Amino acid sequence: MFYARGMRHGVRSYSTFILIFTTIASTSLALHLYRKNSYQKELTQNTSAATVVQPKILATSITTTTEKTTHTDPPKLIVTSVIDQQPAINIEKNVFAKYSSDEHLLSLLQQHSNTLKQVIITIIGGDSYSLFAWDWYERIHAISNNTDKCHCFIVAMDEVSVVLATQQGIPVYYSTFTFEQQIKWINTIETRQHSLYRVGHAKFQTAAKIVAMGYSVVLSEMDVFWRANPLEHLKKPIDIYDLQISDHFGSHPRVNIGLFFVRSTNSSIEFFSYAAKFWLNYGKGAYLSDQRALDALLKNYDRLDRTYLKAVKPFPPLNWTTHAFGNHFSHLMTDGNAFILFNQAAKLGIRSKKYHGGVNGKFFTVTVSNANMAINYRNLLIRSLLILQHTYLKNRTLILPAFTSDLDATTIFSQLDVKKFLLYWSDERIRLPNFLLHEKSRTIPVANISFSLKTTYEDINGILNFSVDSIPINLPAPSSQFEVLIRDSLLWCSPPIDGGKGWCIHHPRDFGATMELLFACRGDPYPPCANKTEKNEQFLQRPFE
């Protein structure tokens, strides 16, 4: 009896446990379903709300802009939020893709061509020739018959050139290869880096697009310096020829691809379209030059070369002629070094009027004839001069001190990495010491004075030659970033390369170097760290800190 009663008690306890467990499980399940249902409703409501609000957000969250309500009101700043920006929606497209689009090219042609639908272009690439794009633009603008337009723009063959041209305020078209073209390449990296291949592509492809759009174009390379507008010195009557191209004045029989005018005709459209395709397929692997390729396609001297004949297909002949454009240009033809080219042009006085300045130009400098001045003191002095140019002397161009008593014996190129320096501070606002030796510069008045922070010097034209001792060394930089730019832009070779006649050029690694590498050089095997000593330290004293 006792056993039966225990059994009944055990069954009741087990049933009670099952009931409790079932109740808890049911309650949990119901709570989970309730929460899930509530979350879905809330998510739906939020999604609907976001769908309504988002267009308003997008309309005001792309960037910070200025709005002018009337002609007399000052610009009103519109501050917008960028927190919720979504690149897929807010950014229309890659900016480089915009610059390389046919729509952008057509827009440039419509804006900058003359009434006869003619335009002048040049090709730039890399970080050397691109530094001088502003000078080419100034020169073409100066010979234009329109004071408001130069009827010209620049064709960049890489992204660096697009950026530098844009920073200099120059209209630019980006000639590049499409993704579909690049995907077919076997050696993509080498092909993209092959400068001669990219130059030829920029010439043929851009010319083909321009004539196809119904415009005519003068292509003039950067080493061609004009004294008159080439559009005003075409061979007459213009409508007889599809192509007018310069030659080498008897030095050899090939045409000179550095200067030509192509008129938009059915024949020129077909010819340059084929030339662009030919170059795309054979321009690199066959080791061709763009000049020889064009000469062969024109059935000139190179027409007998088997390399070309295998690829050339029959097409309607192009009515072309050689032309000297009235000999109103100087074609300097250097070895490809932009600094040698523009230094030679400066000596001849054929750079832009803005570069040479004249009697009304405004410059400033200091005379330092001590070739043994320690590098850290040189840096501190140039730091102060750059700060003065961006604060007290904003309207004056800085002429770098020579740090030598003989500019012919020891050039600045042998002491300072000029290319790196100008990439930061621009050839437009900096003159190298040899500027003082140019014939045109000798007519600029020079005033030898002491610098004072209390004087503006706005009413003084010419060159202000301040005494070194009057330049304050402890000037505050406009920003902390400015301080970094100064340090990163100054790399010296000490002693000067090749006894003062060479080129102070640092390993490309320096462009991405850290401050530790630049100023401590710990273990860096490249110049100037290879012969690094305490004496050659870039910045030993930093009193401005």
PDB file of N, CA and C in Angstrom, residues 230-312:
ATOM      1  N   PRO A 230      49.277  78.919 -84.968  1.00  0.00           N
ATOM      2  CA  PRO A 230      49.391  78.002 -86.115  1.00  0.00           C
ATOM      3  C   PRO A 230      48.121  77.930 -86.955  1.00  0.00           C
ATOM      4  N   LEU A 231      46.966  78.191 -86.351  1.00  0.00           N
ATOM      5  CA  LEU A 231      45.709  78.136 -87.094  1.00  0.00           C
ATOM      6  C   LEU A 231      45.616  79.259 -88.118  1.00  0.00           C
ATOM      7  N   GLU A 232      46.428  80.281 -87.932  1.00  0.00           N
ATOM      8  CA  GLU A 232      46.429  81.396 -88.871  1.00  0.00           C
ATOM      9  C   GLU A 232      47.506  81.245 -89.950  1.00  0.00           C
ATOM     10  N   HIS A 233      48.223  80.126 -89.915  1.00  0.00           N
ATOM     11  CA  HIS A 233      49.307  79.917 -90.877  1.00  0.00           C
ATOM     12  C   HIS A 233      49.226  78.527 -91.505  1.00  0.00           C
ATOM     13  N   LEU A 234      48.017  78.122 -91.822  1.00  0.00           N
ATOM     14  CA  LEU A 234      47.810  76.861 -92.537  1.00  0.00           C
ATOM     15  C   LEU A 234      47.992  77.089 -94.029  1.00  0.00           C
ATOM     16  N   LYS A 235      48.320  76.008 -94.731  1.00  0.00           N
ATOM     17  CA  LYS A 235      48.495  76.110 -96.182  1.00  0.00           C
ATOM     18  C   LYS A 235      47.147  76.351 -96.836  1.00  0.00           C
ATOM     19  N   LYS A 236      47.089  77.328 -97.716  1.00  0.00           N
ATOM     20  CA  LYS A 236      45.846  77.719 -98.381  1.00  0.00           C
ATOM     21  C   LYS A 236      45.804  77.143 -99.800  1.00  0.00           C
ATOM     22  N   PRO A 237      44.607  76.866-100.316  1.00  0.00           N
ATOM     23  CA  PRO A 237      43.339  76.856 -99.568  1.00  0.00           C
ATOM     24  C   PRO A 237      43.272  75.640 -98.643  1.00  0.00           C
ATOM     25  N   ILE A 238      42.694  75.864 -97.471  1.00  0.00           N
ATOM     26  CA  ILE A 238      42.695  74.837 -96.430  1.00  0.00           C
ATOM     27  C   ILE A 238      41.942  73.582 -96.861  1.00  0.00           C
ATOM     28  N   ASP A 239      40.850  73.743 -97.612  1.00  0.00           N
ATOM     29  CA  ASP A 239      39.981  72.598 -97.894  1.00  0.00           C
ATOM     30  C   ASP A 239      40.532  71.650 -98.956  1.00  0.00           C
ATOM     31  N   ILE A 240      41.739  71.887 -99.434  1.00  0.00           N
ATOM     32  CA  ILE A 240      42.338  70.962-100.404  1.00  0.00           C
ATOM     33  C   ILE A 240      42.940  69.744 -99.699  1.00  0.00           C
ATOM     34  N   TYR A 241      43.519  69.973 -98.511  1.00  0.00           N
ATOM     35  CA  TYR A 241      44.282  68.923 -97.844  1.00  0.00           C
ATOM     36  C   TYR A 241      43.530  68.367 -96.634  1.00  0.00           C
ATOM     37  N   ASP A 242      43.660  67.049 -96.469  1.00  0.00           N
ATOM     38  CA  ASP A 242      43.133  66.405 -95.262  1.00  0.00           C
ATOM     39  C   ASP A 242      44.117  66.550 -94.105  1.00  0.00           C
ATOM     40  N   LEU A 243      45.412  66.529 -94.447  1.00  0.00           N
ATOM     41  CA  LEU A 243      46.455  66.554 -93.418  1.00  0.00           C
ATOM     42  C   LEU A 243      47.589  67.469 -93.868  1.00  0.00           C
ATOM     43  N   GLN A 244      47.998  68.380 -92.975  1.00  0.00           N
ATOM     44  CA  GLN A 244      49.188  69.196 -93.180  1.00  0.00           C
ATOM     45  C   GLN A 244      50.151  68.870 -92.042  1.00  0.00           C
ATOM     46  N   ILE A 245      51.352  68.423 -92.382  1.00  0.00           N
ATOM     47  CA  ILE A 245      52.277  67.927 -91.361  1.00  0.00           C
ATOM     48  C   ILE A 245      53.677  68.475 -91.616  1.00  0.00           C
ATOM     49  N   SER A 246      54.394  68.773 -90.547  1.00  0.00           N
ATOM     50  CA  SER A 246      55.749  69.305 -90.679  1.00  0.00           C
ATOM     51  C   SER A 246      56.724  68.185 -91.034  1.00  0.00           C
ATOM     52  N   ASP A 247      57.890  68.575 -91.518  1.00  0.00           N
ATOM     53  CA  ASP A 247      58.926  67.586 -91.816  1.00  0.00           C
ATOM     54  C   ASP A 247      60.176  67.932 -91.008  1.00  0.00           C
ATOM     55  N   HIS A 248      61.309  67.363 -91.403  1.00  0.00           N
ATOM     56  CA  HIS A 248      62.542  67.581 -90.642  1.00  0.00           C
ATOM     57  C   HIS A 248      63.514  68.474 -91.407  1.00  0.00           C
ATOM     58  N   PHE A 249      62.991  69.295 -92.284  1.00  0.00           N
ATOM     59  CA  PHE A 249      63.788  70.305 -92.990  1.00  0.00           C
ATOM     60  C   PHE A 249      65.040  69.713 -93.643  1.00  0.00           C
ATOM     61  N   GLY A 250      64.857  68.536 -94.249  1.00  0.00           N
ATOM     62  CA  GLY A 250      65.949  67.933 -95.014  1.00  0.00           C
ATOM     63  C   GLY A 250      66.872  67.048 -94.217  1.00  0.00           C
ATOM     64  N   SER A 251      66.725  66.994 -92.885  1.00  0.00           N
ATOM     65  CA  SER A 251      67.631  66.159 -92.092  1.00  0.00           C
ATOM     66  C   SER A 251      67.367  64.675 -92.315  1.00  0.00           C
ATOM     67  N   HIS A 252      66.120  64.296 -92.522  1.00  0.00           N
ATOM     68  CA  HIS A 252      65.774  62.954 -92.981  1.00  0.00           C
ATOM     69  C   HIS A 252      64.384  62.997 -93.593  1.00  0.00           C
ATOM     70  N   PRO A 253      64.032  61.986 -94.393  1.00  0.00           N
ATOM     71  CA  PRO A 253      62.838  62.086 -95.246  1.00  0.00           C
ATOM     72  C   PRO A 253      61.503  61.818 -94.563  1.00  0.00           C
ATOM     73  N   ARG A 254      61.494  61.378 -93.322  1.00  0.00           N
ATOM     74  CA  ARG A 254      60.225  61.060 -92.677  1.00  0.00           C
ATOM     75  C   ARG A 254      59.463  62.336 -92.310  1.00  0.00           C
ATOM     76  N   VAL A 255      58.155  62.194 -92.133  1.00  0.00           N
ATOM     77  CA  VAL A 255      57.355  63.314 -91.637  1.00  0.00           C
ATOM     78  C   VAL A 255      57.644  63.519 -90.161  1.00  0.00           C
ATOM     79  N   ASN A 256      57.279  64.681 -89.651  1.00  0.00           N
ATOM     80  CA  ASN A 256      57.502  65.022 -88.249  1.00  0.00           C
ATOM     81  C   ASN A 256      56.172  64.976 -87.511  1.00  0.00           C
ATOM     82  N   ILE A 257      55.958  63.934 -86.736  1.00  0.00           N
ATOM     83  CA  ILE A 257      54.678  63.750 -86.052  1.00  0.00           C
ATOM     84  C   ILE A 257      54.489  64.748 -84.916  1.00  0.00           C
ATOM     85  N   GLY A 258      55.543  65.506 -84.579  1.00  0.00           N
ATOM     86  CA  GLY A 258      55.445  66.473 -83.484  1.00  0.00           C
ATOM     87  C   GLY A 258      54.578  67.668 -83.782  1.00  0.00           C
ATOM     88  N   LEU A 259      54.182  67.831 -85.049  1.00  0.00           N
ATOM     89  CA  LEU A 259      53.369  68.988 -85.416  1.00  0.00           C
ATOM     90  C   LEU A 259      52.580  68.683 -86.685  1.00  0.00           C
ATOM     91  N   PHE A 260      51.260  68.621 -86.556  1.00  0.00           N
ATOM     92  CA  PHE A 260      50.436  68.427 -87.748  1.00  0.00           C
ATOM     93  C   PHE A 260      49.047  69.012 -87.529  1.00  0.00           C
ATOM     94  N   PHE A 261      48.379  69.280 -88.655  1.00  0.00           N
ATOM     95  CA  PHE A 261      46.998  69.761 -88.655  1.00  0.00           C
ATOM     96  C   PHE A 261      46.173  68.783 -89.474  1.00  0.00           C
ATOM     97  N   VAL A 262      45.122  68.233 -88.886  1.00  0.00           N
ATOM     98  CA  VAL A 262      44.237  67.322 -89.603  1.00  0.00           C
ATOM     99  C   VAL A 262      42.838  67.930 -89.645  1.00  0.00           C
ATOM    100  N   ARG A 263      42.319  67.993 -90.881  1.00  0.00           N
ATOM    101  CA  ARG A 263      40.990  68.566 -91.099  1.00  0.00           C
ATOM    102  C   ARG A 263      39.958  67.449 -91.073  1.00  0.00           C
ATOM    103  N   SER A 264      38.800  67.722 -90.530  1.00  0.00           N
ATOM    104  CA  SER A 264      37.742  66.714 -90.430  1.00  0.00           C
ATOM    105  C   SER A 264      37.125  66.481 -91.807  1.00  0.00           C
ATOM    106  N   THR A 265      37.469  65.337 -92.411  1.00  0.00           N
ATOM    107  CA  THR A 265      36.901  64.911 -93.688  1.00  0.00           C
ATOM    108  C   THR A 265      36.608  63.422 -93.598  1.00  0.00           C
ATOM    109  N   ASN A 266      35.895  62.902 -94.568  1.00  0.00           N
ATOM    110  CA  ASN A 266      35.620  61.467 -94.576  1.00  0.00           C
ATOM    111  C   ASN A 266      36.907  60.661 -94.645  1.00  0.00           C
ATOM    112  N   SER A 267      37.859  61.151 -95.451  1.00  0.00           N
ATOM    113  CA  SER A 267      39.136  60.443 -95.593  1.00  0.00           C
ATOM    114  C   SER A 267      39.939  60.476 -94.295  1.00  0.00           C
ATOM    115  N   SER A 268      39.992  61.653 -93.627  1.00  0.00           N
ATOM    116  CA  SER A 268      40.772  61.750 -92.390  1.00  0.00           C
ATOM    117  C   SER A 268      40.135  60.943 -91.271  1.00  0.00           C
ATOM    118  N   ILE A 269      38.809  60.899 -91.256  1.00  0.00           N
ATOM    119  CA  ILE A 269      38.117  60.096 -90.235  1.00  0.00           C
ATOM    120  C   ILE A 269      38.478  58.630 -90.397  1.00  0.00           C
ATOM    121  N   GLU A 270      38.417  58.137 -91.614  1.00  0.00           N
ATOM    122  CA  GLU A 270      38.732  56.730 -91.861  1.00  0.00           C
ATOM    123  C   GLU A 270      40.207  56.452 -91.617  1.00  0.00           C
ATOM    124  N   PHE A 271      41.080  57.373 -92.046  1.00  0.00           N
ATOM    125  CA  PHE A 271      42.519  57.165 -91.907  1.00  0.00           C
ATOM    126  C   PHE A 271      42.939  57.095 -90.443  1.00  0.00           C
ATOM    127  N   PHE A 272      42.539  58.088 -89.645  1.00  0.00           N
ATOM    128  CA  PHE A 272      42.992  58.116 -88.255  1.00  0.00           C
ATOM    129  C   PHE A 272      42.296  57.058 -87.407  1.00  0.00           C
ATOM    130  N   SER A 273      41.102  56.663 -87.791  1.00  0.00           N
ATOM    131  CA  SER A 273      40.455  55.550 -87.112  1.00  0.00           C
ATOM    132  C   SER A 273      41.258  54.275 -87.316  1.00  0.00           C
ATOM    133  N   TYR A 274      41.722  54.078 -88.547  1.00  0.00           N
ATOM    134  CA  TYR A 274      42.550  52.901 -88.818  1.00  0.00           C
ATOM    135  C   TYR A 274      43.910  53.013 -88.139  1.00  0.00           C
ATOM    136  N   ALA A 275      44.509  54.226 -88.166  1.00  0.00           N
ATOM    137  CA  ALA A 275      45.812  54.433 -87.534  1.00  0.00           C
ATOM    138  C   ALA A 275      45.747  54.128 -86.034  1.00  0.00           C
ATOM    139  N   ALA A 276      44.648  54.553 -85.391  1.00  0.00           N
ATOM    140  CA  ALA A 276      44.480  54.297 -83.956  1.00  0.00           C
ATOM    141  C   ALA A 276      44.374  52.804 -83.687  1.00  0.00           C
ATOM    142  N   LYS A 277      43.640  52.091 -84.527  1.00  0.00           N
ATOM    143  CA  LYS A 277      43.479  50.644 -84.350  1.00  0.00           C
ATOM    144  C   LYS A 277      44.797  49.923 -84.635  1.00  0.00           C
ATOM    145  N   PHE A 278      45.495  50.370 -85.669  1.00  0.00           N
ATOM    146  CA  PHE A 278      46.797  49.782 -86.001  1.00  0.00           C
ATOM    147  C   PHE A 278      47.764  49.928 -84.837  1.00  0.00           C
ATOM    148  N   TRP A 279      47.818  51.127 -84.273  1.00  0.00           N
ATOM    149  CA  TRP A 279      48.749  51.365 -83.160  1.00  0.00           C
ATOM    150  C   TRP A 279      48.363  50.547 -81.932  1.00  0.00           C
ATOM    151  N   LEU A 280      47.081  50.421 -81.673  1.00  0.00           N
ATOM    152  CA  LEU A 280      46.627  49.648 -80.514  1.00  0.00           C
ATOM    153  C   LEU A 280      47.087  48.202 -80.626  1.00  0.00           C
ATOM    154  N   ASN A 281      47.055  47.647 -81.838  1.00  0.00           N
ATOM    155  CA  ASN A 281      47.398  46.239 -82.043  1.00  0.00           C
ATOM    156  C   ASN A 281      48.896  45.995 -82.191  1.00  0.00           C
ATOM    157  N   TYR A 282      49.615  46.924 -82.821  1.00  0.00           N
ATOM    158  CA  TYR A 282      51.008  46.663 -83.180  1.00  0.00           C
ATOM    159  C   TYR A 282      51.992  47.669 -82.598  1.00  0.00           C
ATOM    160  N   GLY A 283      51.505  48.696 -81.927  1.00  0.00           N
ATOM    161  CA  GLY A 283      52.381  49.777 -81.496  1.00  0.00           C
ATOM    162  C   GLY A 283      53.440  49.397 -80.498  1.00  0.00           C
ATOM    163  N   LYS A 284      53.173  48.394 -79.655  1.00  0.00           N
ATOM    164  CA  LYS A 284      54.155  48.040 -78.636  1.00  0.00           C
ATOM    165  C   LYS A 284      54.992  46.837 -79.038  1.00  0.00           C
ATOM    166  N   GLY A 285      54.345  45.742 -79.345  1.00  0.00           N
ATOM    167  CA  GLY A 285      55.069  44.494 -79.577  1.00  0.00           C
ATOM    168  C   GLY A 285      56.042  44.545 -80.738  1.00  0.00           C
ATOM    169  N   ALA A 286      55.771  45.392 -81.742  1.00  0.00           N
ATOM    170  CA  ALA A 286      56.642  45.452 -82.917  1.00  0.00           C
ATOM    171  C   ALA A 286      57.765  46.474 -82.761  1.00  0.00           C
ATOM    172  N   TYR A 287      57.868  47.106 -81.585  1.00  0.00           N
ATOM    173  CA  TYR A 287      58.913  48.099 -81.318  1.00  0.00           C
ATOM    174  C   TYR A 287      58.879  49.235 -82.353  1.00  0.00           C
ATOM    175  N   LEU A 288      57.713  49.757 -82.571  1.00  0.00           N
ATOM    176  CA  LEU A 288      57.544  50.833 -83.545  1.00  0.00           C
ATOM    177  C   LEU A 288      57.566  52.181 -82.832  1.00  0.00           C
ATOM    178  N   SER A 289      57.906  53.216 -83.573  1.00  0.00           N
ATOM    179  CA  SER A 289      57.710  54.581 -83.080  1.00  0.00           C
ATOM    180  C   SER A 289      56.460  55.126 -83.744  1.00  0.00           C
ATOM    181  N   ASP A 290      55.761  56.020 -83.046  1.00  0.00           N
ATOM    182  CA  ASP A 290      54.540  56.574 -83.627  1.00  0.00           C
ATOM    183  C   ASP A 290      54.839  57.332 -84.919  1.00  0.00           C
ATOM    184  N   GLN A 291      56.021  57.951 -84.983  1.00  0.00           N
ATOM    185  CA  GLN A 291      56.386  58.706 -86.184  1.00  0.00           C
ATOM    186  C   GLN A 291      56.584  57.794 -87.388  1.00  0.00           C
ATOM    187  N   ARG A 292      57.275  56.682 -87.197  1.00  0.00           N
ATOM    188  CA  ARG A 292      57.501  55.742 -88.312  1.00  0.00           C
ATOM    189  C   ARG A 292      56.202  55.072 -88.722  1.00  0.00           C
ATOM    190  N   ALA A 293      55.351  54.789 -87.739  1.00  0.00           N
ATOM    191  CA  ALA A 293      54.066  54.182 -88.069  1.00  0.00           C
ATOM    192  C   ALA A 293      53.236  55.119 -88.942  1.00  0.00           C
ATOM    193  N   LEU A 294      53.161  56.402 -88.542  1.00  0.00           N
ATOM    194  CA  LEU A 294      52.403  57.358 -89.340  1.00  0.00           C
ATOM    195  C   LEU A 294      53.033  57.540 -90.718  1.00  0.00           C
ATOM    196  N   ASP A 295      54.356  57.589 -90.781  1.00  0.00           N
ATOM    197  CA  ASP A 295      55.047  57.751 -92.054  1.00  0.00           C
ATOM    198  C   ASP A 295      54.732  56.586 -93.000  1.00  0.00           C
ATOM    199  N   ALA A 296      54.689  55.385 -92.447  1.00  0.00           N
ATOM    200  CA  ALA A 296      54.378  54.216 -93.263  1.00  0.00           C
ATOM    201  C   ALA A 296      52.933  54.235 -93.745  1.00  0.00           C
ATOM    202  N   LEU A 297      52.011  54.595 -92.867  1.00  0.00           N
ATOM    203  CA  LEU A 297      50.601  54.636 -93.249  1.00  0.00           C
ATOM    204  C   LEU A 297      50.339  55.716 -94.290  1.00  0.00           C
ATOM    205  N   LEU A 298      51.173  56.766 -94.281  1.00  0.00           N
ATOM    206  CA  LEU A 298      51.055  57.800 -95.301  1.00  0.00           C
ATOM    207  C   LEU A 298      51.750  57.399 -96.602  1.00  0.00           C
ATOM    208  N   LYS A 299      52.339  56.170 -96.602  1.00  0.00           N
ATOM    209  CA  LYS A 299      53.041  55.631 -97.774  1.00  0.00           C
ATOM    210  C   LYS A 299      54.203  56.520 -98.176  1.00  0.00           C
ATOM    211  N   ASN A 300      54.895  57.009 -97.143  1.00  0.00           N
ATOM    212  CA  ASN A 300      56.060  57.857 -97.361  1.00  0.00           C
ATOM    213  C   ASN A 300      57.323  56.997 -97.286  1.00  0.00           C
ATOM    214  N   TYR A 301      58.361  57.456 -96.648  1.00  0.00           N
ATOM    215  CA  TYR A 301      59.649  56.770 -96.631  1.00  0.00           C
ATOM    216  C   TYR A 301      59.550  55.355 -96.050  1.00  0.00           C
ATOM    217  N   ASP A 302      58.810  55.199 -94.974  1.00  0.00           N
ATOM    218  CA  ASP A 302      58.723  53.898 -94.306  1.00  0.00           C
ATOM    219  C   ASP A 302      57.730  52.945 -94.965  1.00  0.00           C
ATOM    220  N   ARG A 303      57.227  53.265 -96.135  1.00  0.00           N
ATOM    221  CA  ARG A 303      56.213  52.425 -96.774  1.00  0.00           C
ATOM    222  C   ARG A 303      56.755  51.062 -97.180  1.00  0.00           C
ATOM    223  N   LEU A 304      58.094  50.943 -97.333  1.00  0.00           N
ATOM    224  CA  LEU A 304      58.672  49.688 -97.784  1.00  0.00           C
ATOM    225  C   LEU A 304      59.016  48.747 -96.637  1.00  0.00           C
ATOM    226  N   ASP A 305      58.831  49.195 -95.401  1.00  0.00           N
ATOM    227  CA  ASP A 305      59.180  48.369 -94.243  1.00  0.00           C
ATOM    228  C   ASP A 305      58.208  47.198 -94.135  1.00  0.00           C
ATOM    229  N   ARG A 306      58.741  45.981 -94.136  1.00  0.00           N
ATOM    230  CA  ARG A 306      57.891  44.784 -94.116  1.00  0.00           C
ATOM    231  C   ARG A 306      57.045  44.701 -92.846  1.00  0.00           C
ATOM    232  N   THR A 307      57.579  45.228 -91.762  1.00  0.00           N
ATOM    233  CA  THR A 307      56.832  45.180 -90.502  1.00  0.00           C
ATOM    234  C   THR A 307      55.458  45.814 -90.654  1.00  0.00           C
ATOM    235  N   TYR A 308      55.409  46.908 -91.403  1.00  0.00           N
ATOM    236  CA  TYR A 308      54.156  47.630 -91.570  1.00  0.00           C
ATOM    237  C   TYR A 308      53.298  47.016 -92.674  1.00  0.00           C
ATOM    238  N   LEU A 309      53.950  46.601 -93.766  1.00  0.00           N
ATOM    239  CA  LEU A 309      53.202  46.122 -94.922  1.00  0.00           C
ATOM    240  C   LEU A 309      52.339  44.901 -94.597  1.00  0.00           C
ATOM    241  N   LYS A 310      52.787  44.089 -93.644  1.00  0.00           N
ATOM    242  CA  LYS A 310      52.017  42.901 -93.276  1.00  0.00           C
ATOM    243  C   LYS A 310      50.703  43.272 -92.612  1.00  0.00           C
ATOM    244  N   ALA A 311      50.662  44.430 -91.976  1.00  0.00           N
ATOM    245  CA  ALA A 311      49.477  44.813 -91.206  1.00  0.00           C
ATOM    246  C   ALA A 311      48.596  45.826 -91.925  1.00  0.00           C
ATOM    247  N   VAL A 312      49.184  46.549 -92.877  1.00  0.00           N
ATOM    248  CA  VAL A 312      48.446  47.626 -93.522  1.00  0.00           C
ATOM    249  C   VAL A 312      47.429  47.060 -94.510  1.00  0.00           C
TER     250      VAL A 312
END
